[in-house]
Short mmCIF file of C-alpha atoms in Angstrom, two decimals:
data_model
loop_
_atom_site.label_atom_id
_atom_site.label_comp_id
_atom_site.label_asym_id
_atom_site.label_seq_id
_atom_site.Cartn_x
_atom_site.Cartn_y
_atom_site.Cartn_z
CA MET A 610 -0.22 -0.03 -0.17
CA LYS A 611 1.37 3.45 -1.06
CA ILE A 612 0.76 6.13 1.42
CA TYR A 613 0.75 8.53 -0.86
CA ASP A 614 -3.01 6.75 -2.35
CA TYR A 615 -4.65 7.53 1.10
CA ALA A 616 -3.38 11.22 1.86
CA PRO A 617 -5.23 14.50 0.81
CA ILE A 618 -4.31 15.87 -2.50
CA ALA A 619 -2.84 18.98 -0.75
CA LEU A 620 0.09 16.48 0.47
CA GLN A 621 0.32 14.80 -2.68
CA ASN A 622 1.13 17.75 -4.15
CA ILE A 623 3.57 18.53 -1.56
CA ALA A 624 5.04 14.79 -2.58
CA VAL A 625 4.99 15.79 -6.02
CA SER A 626 6.83 18.96 -5.23
CA LEU A 627 9.72 17.10 -2.90
CA LYS A 628 10.03 14.58 -5.81
CA GLY A 629 10.42 17.48 -8.37
CA LEU A 630 12.92 19.36 -5.79
CA GLN A 631 15.05 15.88 -5.91
CA LEU A 632 15.26 15.62 -9.43
CA ASN A 633 16.25 19.11 -10.05
CA LYS A 634 19.17 18.26 -7.67
CA GLN A 635 19.81 15.47 -10.05
CA ARG A 636 19.46 17.50 -13.05
CA TYR A 637 19.96 21.11 -12.51
CA ASN A 638 23.68 20.44 -11.54
CA VAL A 639 27.23 22.35 -13.31
CA ASN A 640 26.81 19.52 -15.84
CA TYR A 641 23.31 21.14 -16.85
CA TYR A 642 24.58 24.89 -16.84
CA ASN A 643 27.93 23.86 -18.96
CA GLU A 644 26.10 22.17 -21.39
CA LEU A 645 23.74 24.61 -21.89
CA GLU A 646 26.87 27.16 -22.16
CA LEU A 647 28.51 24.98 -25.05
CA LEU A 648 25.50 24.82 -26.90
CA ARG A 649 24.78 28.62 -26.81
CA LYS A 650 28.75 29.43 -27.38
CA ASN A 651 28.93 27.22 -30.50
CA SER A 652 25.84 27.97 -32.41
CA GLU A 653 27.76 28.60 -35.26
CA ARG A 654 29.92 26.02 -35.84
CA LYS A 655 27.81 23.28 -35.78
CA GLU A 656 30.23 21.27 -37.46
CA GLU A 657 33.68 21.34 -35.97
CA PHE A 658 31.84 21.09 -32.51
CA GLN A 659 30.21 17.60 -33.47
CA LEU A 660 33.47 16.60 -34.72
CA ASN A 661 35.25 17.07 -31.71
CA ARG A 662 32.53 15.19 -29.61
CA LEU A 663 32.40 12.48 -31.79
CA ARG A 664 36.32 11.82 -30.64
CA GLU A 665 35.79 12.18 -27.57
CA PHE A 666 33.35 10.27 -27.25
CA ILE A 667 34.80 7.28 -29.59
CA ALA A 668 37.71 7.66 -27.02
CA TYR A 669 35.90 7.53 -23.74
CA ALA A 670 34.35 4.34 -25.21
CA LYS A 671 37.11 2.87 -26.29
CA ASN A 672 38.63 3.23 -23.06
CA ASN A 673 36.38 2.26 -20.47
CA SER A 674 33.72 -0.11 -22.36
CA GLU A 675 34.75 -3.69 -22.41
CA TYR A 676 32.40 -4.10 -25.50
CA TYR A 677 33.87 -1.04 -26.87
CA SER A 678 37.47 -2.09 -26.16
CA GLU A 679 37.53 -4.94 -28.78
CA VAL A 680 34.86 -3.50 -31.52
CA LEU A 681 36.84 0.01 -31.48
CA GLN A 682 40.46 -1.74 -30.73
CA GLU A 683 41.68 -0.50 -34.07
CA ILE A 684 40.37 2.69 -34.52
CA ASN A 685 42.23 6.20 -33.49
CA PRO A 686 40.33 8.71 -31.79
CA SER A 687 42.12 11.44 -31.89
CA THR A 688 42.33 11.49 -35.89
CA PHE A 689 38.77 9.75 -35.84
CA SER A 690 36.79 11.33 -38.77
CA LEU A 691 33.00 11.11 -39.90
CA GLN A 692 33.64 9.15 -43.02
CA GLU A 693 35.56 6.56 -40.50
CA LEU A 694 31.67 5.40 -39.27
CA SER A 695 30.72 3.16 -41.19
CA SER A 696 33.86 0.77 -40.34
CA ILE A 697 32.57 0.19 -37.07
CA PRO A 698 29.46 -2.42 -36.37
CA ILE A 699 25.67 -1.13 -36.41
CA LEU A 700 24.72 -1.90 -32.73
CA GLU A 701 20.89 -3.61 -32.89
CA LYS A 702 18.72 -3.74 -29.86
CA GLU A 703 19.70 -7.20 -29.44
CA THR A 704 22.96 -6.66 -29.06
CA LEU A 705 22.35 -3.77 -26.75
CA ARG A 706 19.77 -5.76 -24.82
CA THR A 707 22.12 -9.20 -24.19
CA GLU A 708 25.72 -7.37 -24.07
CA ILE A 709 24.59 -4.52 -21.78
CA GLU A 710 27.11 -4.95 -19.00
CA ARG A 711 29.78 -5.30 -21.22
CA LEU A 712 28.70 -1.85 -23.13
CA ARG A 713 28.47 0.11 -20.04
CA THR A 714 31.47 2.34 -18.89
CA THR A 715 30.71 2.18 -14.95
CA ASP A 716 28.48 0.75 -12.47
CA GLN A 717 28.98 3.80 -10.29
CA ASN A 718 26.03 6.02 -9.57
CA VAL A 719 23.95 4.64 -12.61
CA ILE A 720 20.12 5.17 -13.14
CA VAL A 721 18.60 1.72 -14.38
CA GLY A 722 16.32 2.90 -17.45
CA LYS A 723 13.66 0.56 -19.31
CA THR A 724 11.96 0.98 -22.34
CA GLY A 725 9.37 -1.37 -23.63
CA GLY A 726 9.42 0.32 -26.78
CA SER A 727 6.42 0.10 -29.09
CA THR A 728 7.25 -3.55 -30.34
CA GLY A 729 6.69 -4.54 -26.29
CA LYS A 730 10.25 -5.96 -26.23
CA SER A 731 12.39 -5.12 -23.03
CA LEU A 732 15.59 -3.06 -22.98
CA THR A 733 17.37 -1.90 -20.51
CA PHE A 734 20.25 0.23 -20.46
CA TYR A 735 22.55 2.41 -17.96
CA THR A 736 22.51 6.22 -17.68
CA SER A 737 23.63 8.72 -15.21
CA ALA A 738 23.08 12.22 -13.48
CA PHE A 739 25.54 13.91 -16.40
CA ASP A 740 23.85 12.20 -19.26
CA MET A 741 20.46 13.41 -18.10
CA SER A 742 21.39 16.75 -16.80
CA ARG A 743 22.49 17.20 -20.63
CA LYS A 744 19.98 16.38 -22.43
CA ILE A 745 17.73 18.05 -20.26
CA ALA A 746 19.75 21.20 -20.84
CA PHE A 747 19.85 20.66 -24.66
CA LEU A 748 15.61 20.35 -24.35
CA ASP A 749 16.21 23.60 -22.55
CA TYR A 750 17.71 24.79 -25.31
CA PHE A 751 15.76 23.50 -28.22
CA LYS A 752 12.91 25.62 -26.25
CA GLU A 753 14.93 28.72 -25.67
CA GLN A 754 14.72 29.08 -29.44
CA HIS A 755 10.84 29.41 -29.11
CA GLY A 756 10.74 31.89 -26.20
CA VAL A 757 9.90 29.11 -23.32
CA LYS A 758 12.21 29.43 -20.89
CA LYS A 759 13.10 27.29 -17.68
CA GLY A 760 10.96 28.48 -14.60
CA MET A 761 7.97 29.76 -17.12
CA LYS A 762 4.36 27.84 -15.96
CA ARG A 763 4.82 24.79 -17.58
CA ALA A 764 1.74 22.26 -18.19
CA SER A 765 3.36 18.54 -18.60
CA ILE A 766 0.61 15.99 -19.49
CA GLY A 767 2.33 12.40 -19.35
CA GLY A 768 2.11 9.43 -17.90
CA ARG A 769 3.64 9.45 -14.26
CA GLU A 770 0.78 7.77 -12.27
CA ILE A 771 -0.24 10.83 -9.86
CA VAL A 772 -3.97 9.97 -9.31
CA PRO A 773 -4.41 6.84 -7.21
CA ASN A 774 -7.02 4.37 -8.82
CA SER A 775 -9.05 4.97 -5.87
CA GLN A 776 -10.22 8.76 -6.11
CA LYS A 777 -12.77 9.79 -6.85
CA SER A 778 -12.99 13.30 -7.55
CA LYS A 779 -12.46 14.85 -11.22
CA VAL A 780 -8.85 16.69 -9.90
CA PHE A 781 -6.37 14.97 -13.01
CA TRP A 782 -3.62 17.02 -11.74
CA ARG A 783 -0.89 17.66 -9.28
CA PHE A 784 1.90 21.07 -8.88
CA ASN A 785 5.46 20.60 -9.01
CA LYS A 786 6.25 23.81 -7.61
CA SER A 787 10.02 23.23 -7.67
CA LEU A 788 9.29 23.48 -11.41
CA ASN A 789 6.36 25.77 -11.59
CA GLN A 790 4.89 22.96 -13.39
CA MET A 791 1.51 21.28 -13.44
CA LEU A 792 1.38 17.93 -13.92
CA PHE A 793 -1.86 16.35 -15.77
CA SER A 794 -2.38 12.38 -15.90
CA ALA A 795 -2.88 11.01 -19.45
CA TYR A 796 -4.61 7.92 -18.12
CA HIS A 797 -7.95 10.10 -17.51
CA ALA A 798 -8.08 12.29 -20.46
CA ASP A 799 -10.85 11.35 -22.20
CA GLY A 800 -14.87 12.12 -22.26
CA GLU A 801 -16.28 14.44 -19.74
CA ASN A 802 -13.34 14.52 -17.64
CA LEU A 803 -11.91 17.01 -20.48
CA TYR A 804 -14.15 19.53 -19.33
CA TYR A 805 -12.19 19.46 -15.99
CA TYR A 806 -8.65 19.61 -17.42
CA ILE A 807 -9.53 22.63 -19.83
CA LYS A 808 -10.90 24.34 -16.57
CA GLN A 809 -7.80 23.51 -14.81
CA LEU A 810 -5.61 25.09 -17.61
CA ASN A 811 -7.58 27.87 -18.14
CA LYS A 812 -6.73 28.20 -14.32
CA PHE A 813 -3.26 27.56 -14.51
CA GLN A 814 -2.34 30.02 -17.43
CA PRO A 815 0.68 27.91 -18.94
CA GLN A 816 2.95 29.39 -21.25
CA SER A 817 4.42 25.71 -22.85
CA ILE A 818 2.50 22.50 -22.64
CA ASP A 819 4.05 19.42 -23.25
CA GLY A 820 3.47 15.56 -22.90
CA TYR A 821 1.97 13.00 -25.04
CA THR A 822 1.13 13.71 -28.30
CA ALA A 823 -2.70 12.15 -28.62
CA THR A 824 -3.85 13.09 -25.07
CA ILE A 825 -2.55 16.83 -26.14
CA HIS A 826 -4.74 16.09 -29.11
CA ARG A 827 -7.67 14.99 -27.80
CA ILE A 828 -7.80 17.70 -25.63
CA ALA A 829 -7.45 20.11 -28.26
CA LYS A 830 -10.15 17.83 -30.28
CA PHE A 831 -12.56 18.79 -27.29
CA ILE A 832 -11.87 22.16 -27.47
CA LEU A 833 -12.88 22.32 -30.94
CA ASP A 834 -16.09 20.27 -30.86
CA LYS A 835 -17.17 21.80 -28.13
CA ASN A 836 -16.46 25.58 -29.15
CA ILE A 837 -14.72 26.43 -25.97
CA LYS A 838 -12.75 29.79 -25.65
CA LEU A 839 -9.55 29.24 -23.77
CA SER A 840 -8.49 32.71 -21.61
CA PHE A 841 -4.88 31.91 -22.26
CA SER A 842 -2.41 31.17 -25.16
CA PRO A 843 1.43 29.71 -24.68
CA LEU A 844 4.04 30.35 -26.08
CA ALA A 845 4.07 26.55 -27.82
CA ILE A 846 3.41 23.19 -27.54
CA PHE A 847 5.78 20.37 -27.25
CA PRO A 848 4.58 16.79 -28.45
CA THR A 849 6.40 13.93 -27.38
CA ALA A 850 6.63 10.28 -27.40
CA GLU A 851 3.98 9.72 -30.09
CA THR A 852 3.99 10.48 -33.54
CA LEU A 853 2.47 13.82 -35.05
CA THR A 854 0.22 13.87 -37.58
CA GLU A 855 -0.73 17.15 -39.75
CA GLU A 856 -3.81 16.63 -38.62
CA MET A 857 -2.85 16.99 -34.93
CA ARG A 858 -0.84 19.63 -35.75
CA THR A 859 -3.37 21.61 -37.46
CA ASP A 860 -5.97 20.92 -34.43
CA MET A 861 -3.47 21.51 -31.47
CA GLU A 862 -2.73 24.96 -33.02
CA GLN A 863 -6.33 25.87 -33.71
CA ALA A 864 -7.30 25.14 -30.14
CA PHE A 865 -4.88 26.86 -28.81
CA GLY A 866 -3.24 29.48 -30.64
CA CYS A 867 0.17 28.72 -30.61
CA PRO A 868 2.96 26.71 -33.14
CA VAL A 869 3.60 22.87 -32.05
CA ARG A 870 6.97 22.08 -32.02
CA ASN A 871 7.89 18.90 -32.60
CA GLN A 872 10.91 16.94 -31.38
CA TYR A 873 12.71 13.54 -31.61
CA ALA A 874 14.61 11.35 -29.40
CA SER A 875 14.27 7.94 -27.84
CA SER A 876 14.26 6.50 -23.95
CA GLU A 877 17.65 5.23 -24.70
CA GLY A 878 19.20 8.24 -25.42
CA ALA A 879 19.16 8.90 -29.35
CA PRO A 880 20.37 12.41 -31.01
CA PHE A 881 17.48 14.66 -31.10
CA ILE A 882 15.74 15.83 -34.17
CA THR A 883 13.85 19.31 -33.55
CA GLU A 884 11.81 22.31 -35.15
CA ASP A 885 13.72 25.21 -36.34
CA GLN A 886 12.03 28.28 -35.47
CA GLY A 887 10.91 28.17 -39.08
CA GLY A 888 8.85 24.55 -38.30
CA VAL A 889 11.67 22.46 -40.32
CA LEU A 890 12.82 19.48 -38.52
CA ILE A 891 16.56 19.96 -38.28
CA PRO A 892 18.96 16.94 -37.13
CA ASN A 893 20.66 18.68 -34.12
CA ILE A 894 24.07 17.29 -34.97
CA GLU A 895 25.23 18.83 -31.85
CA THR A 896 23.95 15.93 -29.39
CA GLY A 897 25.15 13.01 -32.37
CA VAL A 898 25.64 11.66 -35.63
CA PHE A 899 22.64 10.82 -38.15
CA GLU A 900 23.46 8.07 -40.46
CA TYR A 901 20.26 7.54 -43.42
CA ARG A 902 20.26 4.33 -44.82
CA PRO A 903 17.30 4.37 -48.04
CA LEU A 904 14.89 2.27 -47.42
CA TYR A 905 12.10 3.47 -50.15
CA ASP A 906 12.44 6.66 -52.12
CA ASN A 907 12.93 9.89 -49.82
CA VAL A 908 12.62 7.54 -46.65
CA TYR A 909 15.57 6.46 -44.46
CA GLU A 910 16.24 3.91 -42.02
CA LEU A 911 18.70 6.17 -39.03
CA ILE A 912 21.07 4.87 -37.38
CA VAL A 913 22.45 6.95 -35.22
CA THR A 914 25.60 7.76 -32.57
CA ALA A 915 24.29 9.73 -29.32
CA PHE A 916 26.91 11.92 -27.57
CA TYR A 917 24.30 12.17 -24.31
CA THR A 918 24.95 8.22 -23.51
CA THR A 919 28.20 7.93 -22.07
CA THR A 920 26.92 5.65 -19.84
CA THR A 921 25.78 2.68 -21.94
CA PRO A 922 27.45 4.28 -25.20
CA LEU A 923 25.31 4.21 -27.94
CA ILE A 924 27.74 3.95 -31.19
CA ARG A 925 26.01 3.43 -34.73
CA TYR A 926 22.78 1.99 -33.13
CA ARG A 927 19.80 0.74 -35.14
CA ILE A 928 16.86 2.88 -33.33
CA GLY A 929 14.14 1.20 -35.42
CA ASP A 930 12.53 4.04 -36.96
CA ALA A 931 12.82 5.94 -39.95
CA VAL A 932 12.33 9.54 -41.67
CA GLU A 933 11.19 11.42 -45.30
CA LEU A 934 13.63 13.85 -46.19
CA TYR A 935 13.46 16.44 -48.51
CA ASP A 936 16.54 15.78 -50.63
CA ASP A 937 19.18 13.03 -51.02
CA PRO A 938 21.24 13.67 -47.76
CA SER A 939 24.43 13.22 -50.11
CA LYS A 940 23.50 16.33 -52.13
CA VAL A 941 22.91 18.73 -49.42
CA LYS A 942 24.91 20.25 -46.33
CA VAL A 943 21.98 21.04 -44.37
CA THR A 944 19.80 17.75 -44.05
CA LYS A 945 15.65 18.78 -43.88
CA ILE A 946 13.56 16.13 -42.47
CA LYS A 947 9.88 16.05 -44.02
CA LYS A 948 8.48 13.47 -41.62
CA ILE A 949 9.26 11.40 -38.65
CA ILE A 950 7.96 7.76 -39.67
CA GLY A 951 8.06 6.57 -35.91
CA ARG A 952 5.90 2.75 -35.39
CA SER A 953 2.05 3.02 -35.71
CA ASN A 954 0.45 4.30 -32.81
CA ASP A 955 -1.91 1.21 -32.38
CA PHE A 956 -4.17 1.32 -28.90
CA LEU A 957 -6.85 -0.03 -26.72
CA VAL A 958 -9.91 0.98 -25.77
CA SER A 959 -11.48 1.18 -22.16
CA LYS A 960 -14.96 1.73 -21.22
CA GLU A 961 -14.31 3.66 -18.22
CA ARG A 962 -11.04 5.73 -19.73
CA GLY A 963 -11.08 5.31 -23.25
CA VAL A 964 -8.23 5.49 -25.49
CA VAL A 965 -5.34 3.63 -23.89
CA THR A 966 -2.26 4.16 -26.82
CA ASN A 967 0.90 1.91 -27.35
CA VAL A 968 3.09 4.40 -24.99
CA ASN A 969 0.59 3.98 -21.99
CA LEU A 970 1.46 0.24 -22.52
CA SER A 971 5.13 -0.12 -22.74
CA THR A 972 4.91 2.66 -19.54
CA ALA A 973 3.12 -0.01 -17.63
CA VAL A 974 4.85 -3.43 -18.97
CA ARG A 975 8.48 -1.52 -18.16
CA GLU A 976 7.38 -0.09 -14.55
CA ALA A 977 5.89 -3.21 -13.42
CA ASP A 978 8.40 -5.84 -14.04
CA ARG A 979 11.72 -6.20 -15.31
CA ARG A 980 11.56 -9.80 -15.64
CA ILE A 981 9.06 -9.08 -18.98
CA ILE A 982 11.42 -9.80 -21.91
CA GLU A 983 8.62 -9.54 -24.41
CA SER A 984 4.57 -9.02 -24.13
CA GLN A 985 1.94 -8.42 -26.48
CA PHE A 986 -2.25 -6.82 -25.82
CA ILE A 987 -4.93 -7.77 -28.15
CA GLN A 988 -7.96 -6.86 -27.87
CA ASN A 989 -11.12 -8.49 -29.31
CA GLU A 990 -13.77 -7.49 -27.17
CA LEU A 991 -14.74 -4.18 -24.92
CA ASP A 992 -13.04 -4.63 -21.33
CA ARG A 993 -11.42 -7.94 -22.06
CA ILE A 994 -7.56 -8.36 -23.17
CA LYS A 995 -5.31 -10.88 -23.89
CA VAL A 996 -2.04 -10.36 -22.74
CA TYR A 997 0.90 -12.63 -23.98
CA LEU A 998 4.52 -12.73 -22.00
CA VAL A 999 7.70 -14.03 -22.41
CA VAL A 1000 9.43 -13.99 -18.80
CA SER A 1001 12.64 -14.86 -17.56
CA GLU A 1002 11.65 -16.16 -14.24
CA LYS A 1003 8.40 -18.73 -14.73
CA ASP A 1004 8.51 -19.39 -11.02
CA LYS A 1005 7.66 -15.62 -10.62
CA ILE A 1006 4.64 -15.88 -12.28
CA GLN A 1007 2.16 -14.87 -9.64
CA GLN A 1008 4.11 -11.47 -8.77
CA ILE A 1009 4.37 -10.28 -12.34
CA GLU A 1010 1.08 -10.82 -12.78
CA SER A 1011 -0.13 -8.55 -9.55
CA ARG A 1012 2.58 -6.00 -10.07
CA LEU A 1013 1.40 -5.79 -14.14
CA SER A 1014 -2.40 -5.74 -13.56
CA ARG A 1015 -1.65 -3.20 -10.96
CA SER A 1016 -0.43 -0.64 -13.55
CA LEU A 1017 -2.65 -2.32 -16.23
CA ARG A 1018 -5.69 -0.74 -14.24
CA ILE A 1019 -4.31 2.91 -13.45
CA ARG A 1020 -4.91 2.78 -17.60
CA PHE A 1021 -7.67 0.68 -18.04
CA GLY A 1022 -9.89 1.30 -15.02
CA GLU A 1023 -11.60 -1.91 -12.89
CA SER A 1024 -13.52 -3.21 -15.27
CA THR A 1025 -11.18 -4.59 -17.84
CA ILE A 1026 -10.69 -7.73 -17.47
CA PHE A 1027 -6.88 -8.91 -18.22
CA ASP A 1028 -6.24 -12.99 -19.55
CA TYR A 1029 -2.66 -13.50 -19.32
CA GLU A 1030 -0.54 -16.37 -21.33
CA TYR A 1031 2.99 -17.33 -20.94
CA VAL A 1032 4.94 -18.17 -24.00
CA GLU A 1033 8.07 -18.71 -25.27
CA ALA A 1034 7.83 -15.90 -28.18
CA ILE A 1035 5.67 -13.46 -29.50
CA PRO A 1036 4.48 -14.82 -33.09
CA LYS A 1037 5.39 -12.88 -35.55
CA THR A 1038 2.99 -11.12 -38.64
CA THR A 1039 3.48 -12.65 -41.80
CA GLY A 1040 5.46 -9.76 -42.87
CA GLY A 1041 8.21 -10.56 -40.21
CA LYS A 1042 7.30 -8.14 -37.59
CA ARG A 1043 5.94 -8.62 -33.91
CA ARG A 1044 3.16 -6.18 -33.49
CA PHE A 1045 2.66 -4.92 -29.44
CA VAL A 1046 -0.65 -3.78 -30.13
CA VAL A 1047 -3.81 -5.82 -31.64
CA ASN A 1048 -6.80 -4.03 -31.79
CA ASN A 1049 -9.55 -6.64 -33.56
CA LEU A 1050 -12.58 -4.08 -31.85
CA ASN A 1051 -13.73 -2.87 -35.54
CA ASP A 1052 -12.85 -6.11 -37.29
#
């Protein structure tokens, strides 16, 4: 039993703010401010900055990672060039999963991260306060370009479990005073509940909004459909975690009266792709190196080398995503991206909570138990879901089920039934893919 769940909302706000203060000390440290200063100072000489960082990164990985000391044995970091990257083997997700202990550069003060991914396959990685603070510095640097600065009023709509499942009141948000941030639950943002979200947004008057793309879009659609007038207009909206379509962008910009500025990264720490002030997606080469492998037409698979991953170095990592470019990258100096092609945003449906996206589900799996290796959710009828699991410890099935069910009930409510089946592997489709979410309700 969590004490938080039974505390009054006022005390929950204090708890959220104290947690925020703890995270602030971890993230907004000297490394954060040094990185922010470096990014500002090198904004006019990004190519030189990128090459210097690449050499430092290669040297660090070679000297501190058992895996890379072998892979990079013949590499001289001090004279290394971008053209030499292709001589290094591509790092596959499966290699990252199985060789993580040999890949890591340290076992001191590491932060364990985990992503279920939209394929549902478990992936553990290590990061650190050093890596995290520099990533956050870049995100703040990106937001600065659009007029949003740290400390401004911020509304964040995401997957944090801030609203207890037993709560009856319609208060689906908590305040993080340390960042001047109103946290909204993504799990309750559906149906008539949206009136309460919009009322609180009007009351709080945020200067920026960030969070799950699909949830922000759902709020925007509700505003437009109900012809609701807002009493504020943010400087910008920063959607995350899910693919942003042009329809979503149009609805958000019309509903909130401000630009939507897209961004791309990953839980593992991929380099950033962000929109400039003109709304064009640009690879941020100060955060890593992007390689583009042609798939079809102007669509390219991404292979990335990520500078913010010193704890688990990602060098030539096959991230699993693709981009559509305006031009052949070998023929232009600055690559411009037309569209980020993420994996499809499949979803399931709950009678109590409405749409539950694959991002919500992957978060549930990640938070539930590290022994879940792969998972798949299939819905053939409302309020009943088949859950297939591949686990590493079959004698702990009851414990795994209990934890996962608790996490899923937060997202689906109490009326949904989960039928578990344990398998050796998730079956592939005829196209050779493993689907994380299968929604057969409309079939």
